Amino acid sequence: MNIKSGLNRYLETSQWATDSFICIGDIGKFVISRLLGRVKGRKK
């Protein structure tokens, strides 16, 4: 029982970490694309 609750907690934590990592990745892509857009805009 103790091992099972520990495993469930680990799975919940890894799921949360995956979700937050994907969210951070999306924000990172948005920020990078904005920065690249600014750099390209200056060169024109």
mmCIF file with all atom_site columns, C-alpha atoms in Angstrom:
data_model
loop_
_atom_site.group_PDB
_atom_site.id
_atom_site.type_symbol
_atom_site.label_atom_id
_atom_site.label_alt_id
_atom_site.label_comp_id
_atom_site.label_asym_id
_atom_site.label_entity_id
_atom_site.label_seq_id
_atom_site.pdbx_PDB_ins_code
_atom_site.Cartn_x
_atom_site.Cartn_y
_atom_site.Cartn_z
_atom_site.occupancy
_atom_site.B_iso_or_equiv
_atom_site.pdbx_formal_charge
_atom_site.auth_seq_id
_atom_site.auth_comp_id
_atom_site.auth_asym_id
_atom_site.auth_atom_id
_atom_site.pdbx_PDB_model_num
ATOM 1  C CA . MET A 1 1  ? 0.000  0.000  0.000   1.00 0.00 ? 1  MET A CA 1
ATOM 2  C CA . ASN A 1 2  ? 2.790  2.399  0.923   1.00 0.00 ? 2  ASN A CA 1
ATOM 3  C CA . ILE A 1 3  ? 4.694  1.638  -2.298  1.00 0.00 ? 3  ILE A CA 1
ATOM 4  C CA . LYS A 1 4  ? 1.524  2.125  -4.353  1.00 0.00 ? 4  LYS A CA 1
ATOM 5  C CA . SER A 1 5  ? 0.785  5.561  -2.844  1.00 0.00 ? 5  SER A CA 1
ATOM 6  C CA . GLY A 1 6  ? 4.415  6.541  -3.440  1.00 0.00 ? 6  GLY A CA 1
ATOM 7  C CA . LEU A 1 7  ? 4.161  5.444  -7.067  1.00 0.00 ? 7  LEU A CA 1
ATOM 8  C CA . ASN A 1 8  ? 0.919  7.386  -7.551  1.00 0.00 ? 8  ASN A CA 1
ATOM 9  C CA . ARG A 1 9  ? 2.534  10.477 -6.068  1.00 0.00 ? 9  ARG A CA 1
ATOM 10 C CA . TYR A 1 10 ? 5.535  10.074 -8.380  1.00 0.00 ? 10 TYR A CA 1
ATOM 11 C CA . LEU A 1 11 ? 3.270  9.710  -11.434 1.00 0.00 ? 11 LEU A CA 1
ATOM 12 C CA . GLU A 1 12 ? 1.272  12.800 -10.441 1.00 0.00 ? 12 GLU A CA 1
ATOM 13 C CA . THR A 1 13 ? 4.487  14.779 -9.952  1.00 0.00 ? 13 THR A CA 1
ATOM 14 C CA . SER A 1 14 ? 5.965  13.661 -13.285 1.00 0.00 ? 14 SER A CA 1
ATOM 15 C CA . GLN A 1 15 ? 2.672  14.504 -15.041 1.00 0.00 ? 15 GLN A CA 1
ATOM 16 C CA . TRP A 1 16 ? 2.681  17.975 -13.459 1.00 0.00 ? 16 TRP A CA 1
ATOM 17 C CA . ALA A 1 17 ? 6.343  18.441 -14.428 1.00 0.00 ? 17 ALA A CA 1
ATOM 18 C CA . THR A 1 18 ? 5.567  17.396 -18.010 1.00 0.00 ? 18 THR A CA 1
ATOM 19 C CA . ASP A 1 19 ? 2.616  19.792 -18.233 1.00 0.00 ? 19 ASP A CA 1
ATOM 20 C CA . SER A 1 20 ? 4.594  22.712 -16.803 1.00 0.00 ? 20 SER A CA 1
ATOM 21 C CA . PHE A 1 21 ? 7.566  21.879 -19.073 1.00 0.00 ? 21 PHE A CA 1
ATOM 22 C CA . ILE A 1 22 ? 5.289  21.956 -22.150 1.00 0.00 ? 22 ILE A CA 1
ATOM 23 C CA . CYS A 1 23 ? 3.777  25.239 -20.935 1.00 0.00 ? 23 CYS A CA 1
ATOM 24 C CA . ILE A 1 24 ? 7.247  26.760 -20.431 1.00 0.00 ? 24 ILE A CA 1
ATOM 25 C CA . GLY A 1 25 ? 8.240  25.460 -23.876 1.00 0.00 ? 25 GLY A CA 1
ATOM 26 C CA . ASP A 1 26 ? 5.239  27.188 -25.489 1.00 0.00 ? 26 ASP A CA 1
ATOM 27 C CA . ILE A 1 27 ? 6.047  30.465 -23.706 1.00 0.00 ? 27 ILE A CA 1
ATOM 28 C CA . GLY A 1 28 ? 9.703  30.097 -24.728 1.00 0.00 ? 28 GLY A CA 1
ATOM 29 C CA . LYS A 1 29 ? 8.768  29.564 -28.380 1.00 0.00 ? 29 LYS A CA 1
ATOM 30 C CA . PHE A 1 30 ? 6.519  32.643 -28.280 1.00 0.00 ? 30 PHE A CA 1
ATOM 31 C CA . VAL A 1 31 ? 9.240  34.816 -26.704 1.00 0.00 ? 31 VAL A CA 1
ATOM 32 C CA . ILE A 1 32 ? 11.910 33.559 -29.122 1.00 0.00 ? 32 ILE A CA 1
ATOM 33 C CA . SER A 1 33 ? 9.664  34.158 -32.141 1.00 0.00 ? 33 SER A CA 1
ATOM 34 C CA . ARG A 1 34 ? 8.920  37.696 -30.893 1.00 0.00 ? 34 ARG A CA 1
ATOM 35 C CA . LEU A 1 35 ? 12.636 38.389 -30.397 1.00 0.00 ? 35 LEU A CA 1
ATOM 36 C CA . LEU A 1 36 ? 13.489 36.996 -33.841 1.00 0.00 ? 36 LEU A CA 1
ATOM 37 C CA . GLY A 1 37 ? 10.699 39.094 -35.352 1.00 0.00 ? 37 GLY A CA 1
ATOM 38 C CA . ARG A 1 38 ? 12.205 42.216 -33.775 1.00 0.00 ? 38 ARG A CA 1
ATOM 39 C CA . VAL A 1 39 ? 15.702 41.396 -35.024 1.00 0.00 ? 39 VAL A CA 1
ATOM 40 C CA . LYS A 1 40 ? 14.380 40.794 -38.563 1.00 0.00 ? 40 LYS A CA 1
ATOM 41 C CA . GLY A 1 41 ? 12.380 44.023 -38.358 1.00 0.00 ? 41 GLY A CA 1
ATOM 42 C CA . ARG A 1 42 ? 15.504 46.036 -37.513 1.00 0.00 ? 42 ARG A CA 1
ATOM 43 C CA . LYS A 1 43 ? 17.477 44.605 -40.428 1.00 0.00 ? 43 LYS A CA 1
ATOM 44 C CA . LYS A 1 44 ? 14.932 45.759 -43.054 1.00 0.00 ? 44 LYS A CA 1
#
